[in-house]
Amino acid sequence: MPFPGGLWWLLCCRRGFTLLRRDYGEAEREADGEAEEEEEASFELRTQGDQGSLEVSLSQPTRSSSGSERSLLVAEEMRSLIMEKGPGPVEDDPDALVKGWLQREMRGCMKTPWIRPRKYWFVLTPDSLDYYSSNEKGARRLGSLVLTSLCSVLWPDKQLYKETGYWSVTVFGRKHCYRLYTEHLNEAVHWVCAVQKVIDSKAPVQTPTQLLMRDVEEHSSSPEVLEQIYRCNPILRYTSGPLYAPLLPFPYGSLDQSAPGPRSYTTLRDEAVKLFNSLQQLESERDPVPLMQGVLQTCLDLPPLVDEIYCQLVKQTTEPPAPGGQGDLHYWQLLTCMSCTFLPSPPVLRFLHFHLDKTESRFPASEMAKYACFIREALGKTKGRECVPSLEEILMLMQRQEMICTVHCPGAPACSVAISSHTTAEEVAQELVSRLGLSQSPNLFALYEQSRRREQPVGSATLLADVLTRFENLAGEQREQDPPCRLCFKHYGFLDTDNVPRDSLEFALLFEQAHEMVLRGYVPTSEETLQTLAALRLQSLNSDFSTHAPFPRLEELFPPHVLHARLPPPPHRPPAKCRGARLRAGLLAGGLWGQALAKQRAERDQRLRGRLREEGASTMAAIVEKWKLLQGMGRPEAMAAYVALVREWPGFGSTLFDVDLHVVRPWPGRAWGQPWQWVALTPLSSQSPVGAGPQRLWLGIGAKAVSLYKPGEPEPLDSFCYGRISSFGASDSSTFRLSVEDRDLLFETSQVDEIARLLNTYLASAGAQRLPQPQESPTSPPTSESTVLPQGLCHGAGPWQHRPPVGSSHS
């Protein structure tokens, strides 16, 4: 009797699913069994406790070995670490630490709802993670993952659980990667903790390269033994073929993809092999600079690879086929760049020094010996870099020469300074102070990074080579009309502006810096005074009025924000409250009504631009009229009059920071280091009440006091001399705390470090003594770390913060 159509269809589907499941199971056992053929040959890792004889013909492994040989290698490795299981029941294994049913990923596929997952019996022992077909007596072991100190395990992923309904446990081993699944979070966490505990209990492993490095160091005084070591172990010498495994041990598993930069990397082992292929390309590369910079960038993104690249470069520069040839010199040039960028670990550093001494003694007066001498000197100065060398720096290092850095001085020609990869901003600032004759000035100077959007001081310990690399990176991102970034030498702190000689270079710097403050709107004064200042600026640039004199742009003479303030504000349209109104507005915006609105906005913008041009023309006319009245005034007199007008503002000489102010009080009886209590804002002074919310203010850091200004108002809201300040410091990365007598002022700002540096500079210049910092508790806000200040005259202290006086309200 024939089957009904529906029943026949069901049987066929069931048969198909059974075949599909069986195919997956067979493929899985074939891929993960003990007789698996490895795609990648690698050196055998040895533990530190292995005291056997090192009889490794440590030659470069090749892919020509047969599958049986590779299977034998895996089997011997497992037999050396795992005891063979007897025929008894799997559940009765005395070595089992954790055991249970888990589901394993099917041949690299994620779990899908239409394939029934397959469960296996997993057993964790002190040496391996095994899985069996069942937990019954005589069950066949389907696979085993050897656990060493290089293995890793990933914690369950919540996102994967939301997508599949399973918690995952991923274990990375040398030969295999197990992706296991369970429906219970506590079970997954239990397995992860148990596997990690076994991994942590394993002794560190060492590669043959590490063992040979130790042998070379121990027998460095015996040339015969060293010659035998190098002759019997080709892994220490130049290799023309590819490298299939790294020279140093790296943890198994994938990398954390949260590494900085847009680059994506695989595992450390794979990246080490890729880098060796990149090194071999250097031999025939006509322009090796970009490739060198790429290798350096990879080492910067993945610091564990620094020692690996040093070992690879030492290997490739040992007994090369053409010593001193183009390919060999490219290796030495990259090694030179590495020595100026990264410092290797002590064992690799000792091995590198031995290689440098050996090269100098074997090839005296050669290019290789000169590079070796340069590298040895560089290693004594290198302390780590924030950026990889720029293309220009790499070219200079390839020639073992210094770079030329251009530093711009306001009101004076630019200065060219020769720097190396280890030159700091403080060294250049001190050189410029001496070269420009500013050594007797009481004021402080520093280097600044200037770009179209911002200006910030350069830290005294910052390497100028890193700054130039940042400029090179920004130049590739900026548009053609944007001005390039540059270094500028300027005043950093004003201690005495009254006694600066008018005919000195320092007065010209002071004049230029005052003009920058005016253009940025940091000198609140009347519009009439701003026009007078613009006229004085024209007089200092072009002398007396002339129709043929070059006219700067208006925004180079007059603050642009003043002109924009005259324009009417854009019309304010309240947002649609109900959903239907928003829907109707969206529908209208997409049709003819939207085109009409766009046309209206374009017409309004055109009217505003026309109005702005009219305001600019009238302002320029008023400036020119005032300029004509300065007939006969010389350039020094115009500059002196300009500075005198700016000095009338009480805040001149202070560095202004845009901050949001909060005023807080500590809890009654609060011990130092406990959390702060946010309370309503209190008036700063009787004549300047402050509201109950954050307020945008200017924080002025001067030589004698710290002042608070409301933007655009000439008089300060309040001023605190340094005697009233009990402590200050960074509460977090965006909050600066200033304790003044019975108040704690919190400022939200993005320039926390700059404020702390400047305060420390003025305290150091005044001879203030650093006081002990408070004892921190787990609940105390983090304090800023000690930093070196960017000045060229005085050595500032680190961030200054101390315990309030005994008996004060801050105790």
Coordinates of N, CA, C and O in Angstrom, one line a residue, residues 491-596:
H491 N 55.3 82.6 24.4 CA 55.3 82.7 25.9 C 54.4 81.5 26.4 O 53.3 81.3 25.9
Y492 N 54.8 81.0 27.5 CA 54.0 80.0 28.2 C 53.4 80.5 29.5 O 52.3 80.2 29.8
G493 N 54.1 81.3 30.2 CA 53.6 82.0 31.4 C 54.2 83.4 31.5 O 55.4 83.6 31.3
F494 N 53.4 84.3 32.0 CA 53.8 85.7 32.1 C 54.0 86.0 33.6 O 53.1 86.0 34.4
L495 N 55.3 86.2 33.9 CA 55.6 86.6 35.3 C 55.8 88.1 35.4 O 55.6 88.7 36.5
D496 N 56.3 88.7 34.4 CA 56.6 90.2 34.4 C 56.4 90.7 32.9 O 57.3 90.4 32.1
T497 N 55.3 91.4 32.7 CA 55.1 92.0 31.4 C 55.4 93.5 31.3 O 55.4 94.1 30.3
D498 N 55.6 94.1 32.5 CA 55.8 95.6 32.5 C 57.2 96.0 32.2 O 57.4 97.1 31.7
N499 N 58.2 95.2 32.5 CA 59.6 95.5 32.3 C 60.3 94.9 31.1 O 61.5 94.8 31.1
V500 N 59.5 94.5 30.1 CA 60.0 93.9 28.9 C 60.5 95.1 28.0 O 59.7 96.0 27.7
P501 N 61.7 95.2 27.6 CA 62.2 96.3 26.7 C 61.5 96.3 25.4 O 61.2 95.2 24.8
R502 N 61.1 97.5 25.0 CA 60.3 97.6 23.8 C 61.1 97.3 22.5 O 60.5 96.9 21.5
D503 N 62.4 97.4 22.5 CA 63.2 97.1 21.3 C 63.7 95.7 21.3 O 64.6 95.3 20.5
S504 N 63.2 94.8 22.2 CA 63.7 93.4 22.3 C 62.8 92.5 21.5 O 61.6 92.8 21.2
L505 N 63.3 91.3 21.2 CA 62.5 90.3 20.5 C 61.4 89.8 21.4 O 60.3 89.4 20.9
E506 N 61.6 89.8 22.7 CA 60.5 89.3 23.6 C 59.3 90.2 23.5 O 58.2 89.7 23.6
F507 N 59.5 91.5 23.3 CA 58.4 92.4 23.2 C 57.6 92.1 21.9 O 56.4 92.2 21.9
A508 N 58.3 91.8 20.9 CA 57.6 91.4 19.6 C 56.8 90.1 19.8 O 55.6 90.0 19.3
L509 N 57.3 89.2 20.6 CA 56.6 88.0 20.9 C 55.4 88.3 21.7 O 54.3 87.8 21.5
L510 N 55.5 89.2 22.7 CA 54.4 89.6 23.6 C 53.3 90.3 22.7 O 52.1 90.1 23.0
F511 N 53.8 91.2 21.8 CA 52.8 91.9 20.9 C 52.0 90.9 20.1 O 50.8 91.0 20.0
E512 N 52.7 89.9 19.5 CA 52.0 88.9 18.7 C 51.0 88.1 19.5 O 49.9 87.8 19.1
Q513 N 51.4 87.7 20.7 CA 50.5 86.9 21.5 C 49.3 87.7 22.0 O 48.2 87.2 22.1
A514 N 49.5 89.0 22.3 CA 48.4 89.9 22.7 C 47.4 90.0 21.5 O 46.2 90.0 21.7
H515 N 47.9 90.1 20.3 CA 47.0 90.2 19.1 C 46.2 88.9 18.9 O 45.1 88.9 18.5
E516 N 46.9 87.7 19.2 CA 46.1 86.5 19.1 C 45.0 86.4 20.1 O 43.9 85.9 19.8
M517 N 45.2 86.9 21.3 CA 44.2 86.9 22.3 C 43.0 87.8 21.9 O 41.8 87.5 22.1
V518 N 43.3 88.9 21.2 CA 42.3 89.8 20.7 C 41.4 89.1 19.7 O 40.2 89.2 19.7
L519 N 42.1 88.5 18.7 CA 41.3 87.8 17.6 C 40.5 86.7 18.1 O 39.4 86.4 17.6
R520 N 40.9 86.0 19.2 CA 40.1 84.9 19.7 C 39.0 85.3 20.7 O 38.3 84.5 21.2
G521 N 38.9 86.6 20.9 CA 37.9 87.1 21.8 C 38.2 87.0 23.3 O 37.3 87.1 24.1
Y522 N 39.5 86.8 23.6 CA 39.8 86.7 25.0 C 40.3 88.0 25.6 O 40.8 88.0 26.7
V523 N 40.0 89.1 25.0 CA 40.2 90.5 25.6 C 38.9 91.2 25.5 O 38.5 91.9 24.5
P524 N 38.0 91.1 26.5 CA 36.7 91.8 26.5 C 36.9 93.3 26.6 O 37.3 93.8 27.6
T525 N 36.5 94.0 25.5 CA 36.6 95.4 25.5 C 35.5 96.0 24.5 O 34.8 95.2 23.9
S526 N 35.4 97.2 24.4 CA 34.4 97.8 23.5 C 34.8 97.7 22.0 O 36.0 97.5 21.7
E527 N 33.8 97.8 21.2 CA 34.1 97.7 19.7 C 34.9 98.9 19.2 O 35.8 98.7 18.3
E528 N 34.8 100.0 19.9 CA 35.6 101.2 19.5 C 37.1 100.9 19.8 O 38.0 101.2 19.0
T529 N 37.4 100.2 20.9 CA 38.8 99.9 21.2 C 39.3 98.8 20.3 O 40.5 98.8 19.9
L530 N 38.4 97.9 19.9 CA 38.9 96.8 19.0 C 39.2 97.4 17.6 O 40.2 97.0 17.0
Q531 N 38.5 98.5 17.2 CA 38.9 99.1 15.9 C 40.2 99.9 16.1 O 41.0 99.9 15.1
T532 N 40.4 100.5 17.2 CA 41.7 101.2 17.4 C 42.8 100.2 17.4 O 43.9 100.5 16.9
L533 N 42.6 99.0 18.0 CA 43.7 98.0 18.0 C 44.0 97.5 16.6 O 45.1 97.3 16.2
A534 N 42.9 97.4 15.8 CA 43.1 97.0 14.4 C 43.9 98.0 13.6 O 44.8 97.7 12.8
A535 N 43.6 99.3 13.9 CA 44.4 100.4 13.2 C 45.8 100.4 13.7 O 46.8 100.5 12.8
L536 N 46.1 100.1 14.9 CA 47.5 100.0 15.4 C 48.2 98.8 14.8 O 49.4 98.9 14.5
R537 N 47.4 97.8 14.6 CA 48.0 96.6 13.9 C 48.4 96.9 12.5 O 49.5 96.6 12.1
L538 N 47.6 97.6 11.8 CA 47.9 98.0 10.4 C 49.1 99.0 10.4 O 50.0 98.9 9.5
Q539 N 49.2 99.9 11.4 CA 50.3 100.8 11.5 C 51.6 100.1 11.7 O 52.7 100.4 11.2
S540 N 51.6 99.0 12.6 CA 52.8 98.3 12.8 C 53.2 97.4 11.6 O 54.4 97.1 11.5
L541 N 52.2 97.0 10.8 CA 52.6 96.2 9.6 C 53.0 97.0 8.4 O 54.0 96.7 7.8
N542 N 52.3 98.1 8.1 CA 52.5 98.9 6.9 C 53.0 100.3 7.1 O 53.0 101.0 6.1
S543 N 53.2 100.7 8.3 CA 53.5 102.1 8.6 C 52.4 103.0 8.3 O 51.2 102.6 8.5
D544 N 52.6 104.2 7.7 CA 51.6 105.2 7.4 C 50.6 104.6 6.3 O 50.9 103.8 5.5
F545 N 49.4 105.2 6.4 CA 48.4 104.8 5.4 C 48.8 105.1 4.0 O 49.4 106.1 3.7
S546 N 48.5 104.2 3.1 CA 48.7 104.3 1.7 C 47.8 103.5 0.9 O 47.5 102.3 1.4
T547 N 47.3 103.9 -0.2 CA 46.3 103.1 -1.0 C 47.0 101.9 -1.6 O 46.3 101.0 -2.0
H548 N 48.3 102.0 -1.7 CA 49.0 100.8 -2.3 C 49.5 99.8 -1.2 O 50.2 98.8 -1.6
A549 N 49.3 100.1 0.0 CA 49.7 99.2 1.1 C 48.9 97.9 1.1 O 47.7 98.0 0.8
P550 N 49.5 96.8 1.3 CA 48.8 95.5 1.3 C 47.8 95.5 2.5 O 48.2 95.8 3.7
F551 N 46.5 95.1 2.3 CA 45.5 95.1 3.3 C 45.3 93.6 3.7 O 45.0 92.8 2.9
P552 N 45.6 93.3 5.0 CA 45.2 91.9 5.4 C 43.7 91.7 5.4 O 42.9 92.7 5.3
R553 N 43.3 90.5 5.5 CA 41.9 90.2 5.6 C 41.3 90.7 6.9 O 42.1 90.8 7.9
L554 N 40.0 91.0 6.9 CA 39.4 91.6 8.1 C 39.6 90.7 9.3 O 39.8 91.1 10.5
E555 N 39.4 89.4 9.1 CA 39.5 88.4 10.2 C 40.9 88.3 10.8 O 41.1 87.8 11.9
E556 N 41.9 88.9 10.1 CA 43.3 89.0 10.7 C 43.5 90.3 11.5 O 44.6 90.4 12.1
L557 N 42.5 91.2 11.5 CA 42.7 92.4 12.2 C 41.6 92.6 13.3 O 41.9 93.2 14.3
F558 N 40.4 92.0 13.1 CA 39.3 92.3 13.9 C 38.7 91.0 14.3 O 38.6 90.0 13.5
P559 N 38.2 90.8 15.6 CA 37.6 89.5 16.0 C 36.4 89.2 15.2 O 35.4 90.0 15.1
P560 N 36.3 88.0 14.5 CA 35.2 87.7 13.6 C 33.9 87.6 14.4 O 32.8 87.8 13.9
H561 N 34.0 87.1 15.7 CA 32.7 86.9 16.4 C 31.9 88.2 16.7 O 30.7 88.1 16.9
V562 N 32.6 89.3 16.7 CA 31.9 90.6 16.9 C 31.0 90.9 15.7 O 29.8 91.4 15.8
L563 N 31.5 90.6 14.5 CA 30.6 90.8 13.3 C 29.5 89.8 13.3 O 28.3 90.2 12.9
H564 N 29.7 88.6 13.6 CA 28.6 87.6 13.6 C 27.6 87.9 14.7 O 26.4 87.6 14.5
A565 N 28.0 88.6 15.8 CA 27.0 89.0 16.8 C 26.0 90.0 16.3 O 24.9 90.2 16.9
R566 N 26.3 90.8 15.3 CA 25.4 91.8 14.8 C 24.3 91.2 13.9 O 23.3 91.8 13.7
L567 N 24.5 90.0 13.4 CA 23.5 89.4 12.5 C 22.3 88.9 13.3 O 22.4 88.5 14.5
P568 N 21.1 88.9 12.8 CA 19.9 88.5 13.5 C 20.0 87.0 13.7 O 20.5 86.2 12.8
P569 N 19.5 86.5 14.8 CA 19.6 85.0 15.1 C 18.6 84.3 14.1 O 17.6 84.8 13.7
P570 N 18.9 83.0 13.8 CA 18.0 82.3 12.9 C 16.7 82.1 13.6 O 16.6 82.0 14.8
P571 N 15.6 82.0 12.8 CA 14.3 81.8 13.4 C 14.2 80.5 14.1 O 14.7 79.4 13.6
H572 N 13.5 80.5 15.3 CA 13.4 79.3 16.1 C 12.1 78.7 15.8 O 11.0 79.3 16.0
R573 N 12.1 77.4 15.5 CA 10.8 76.7 15.2 C 10.7 75.6 16.3 O 11.5 74.7 16.4
P574 N 9.6 75.7 17.1 CA 9.4 74.7 18.1 C 9.2 73.3 17.5 O 8.6 73.2 16.4
P575 N 9.7 72.3 18.1 CA 9.6 70.9 17.5 C 8.1 70.5 17.6 O 7.4 70.8 18.5
A576 N 7.7 69.6 16.6 CA 6.4 69.1 16.6 C 6.2 68.1 17.8 O 7.1 67.2 18.0
K577 N 5.2 68.3 18.6 CA 5.0 67.5 19.8 C 4.3 66.2 19.5 O 4.8 65.1 20.0
C578 N 3.3 66.2 18.7 CA 2.6 64.9 18.4 C 3.2 64.1 17.3 O 3.9 64.7 16.4
R579 N 2.9 62.8 17.3 CA 3.5 62.0 16.2 C 2.9 62.3 14.9 O 3.6 62.3 13.9
G580 N 1.6 62.6 14.8 CA 1.0 63.0 13.6 C 1.6 64.2 12.9 O 1.8 64.3 11.7
A581 N 1.9 65.2 13.8 CA 2.5 66.4 13.3 C 3.9 66.2 12.7 O 4.3 66.7 11.6
R582 N 4.7 65.3 13.4 CA 6.0 65.0 12.8 C 5.9 64.2 11.5 O 6.7 64.4 10.6
L583 N 4.9 63.3 11.4 CA 4.7 62.6 10.2 C 4.3 63.5 9.1 O 4.8 63.4 8.0
R584 N 3.4 64.5 9.3 CA 3.0 65.4 8.3 C 4.2 66.3 7.8 O 4.3 66.5 6.7
A585 N 5.0 66.7 8.8 CA 6.1 67.5 8.5 C 7.1 66.7 7.6 O 7.7 67.2 6.7
G586 N 7.3 65.4 8.0 CA 8.2 64.6 7.2 C 7.7 64.4 5.7 O 8.5 64.4 4.8
L587 N 6.4 64.2 5.6 CA 5.8 64.0 4.3 C 5.9 65.3 3.4 O 6.2 65.3 2.2
L588 N 5.7 66.5 4.1 CA 5.8 67.7 3.4 C 7.2 68.0 3.0 O 7.5 68.6 1.9
A589 N 8.2 67.6 3.9 CA 9.6 67.9 3.6 C 10.1 67.2 2.4 O 11.0 67.6 1.7
G590 N 9.5 66.0 2.1 CA 9.9 65.2 0.9 C 9.3 65.6 -0.4 O 9.8 65.1 -1.4
G591 N 8.4 66.5 -0.4 CA 7.8 66.9 -1.7 C 8.1 68.3 -2.1 O 9.2 68.8 -1.9
L592 N 7.1 68.9 -2.7 CA 7.3 70.3 -3.2 C 7.6 71.3 -2.1 O 8.3 72.2 -2.2
W593 N 6.9 71.0 -0.9 CA 7.1 71.9 0.2 C 8.5 71.8 0.7 O 9.1 72.8 1.1
G594 N 9.1 70.7 0.6 CA 10.5 70.6 1.0 C 11.4 71.4 0.1 O 12.4 72.0 0.6
Q595 N 11.2 71.3 -1.2 CA 12.0 72.1 -2.1 C 11.8 73.6 -1.8 O 12.8 74.4 -1.9
A596 N 10.6 74.0 -1.5 CA 10.4 75.5 -1.1 C 11.1 75.9 0.1 O 11.7 77.0 0.2

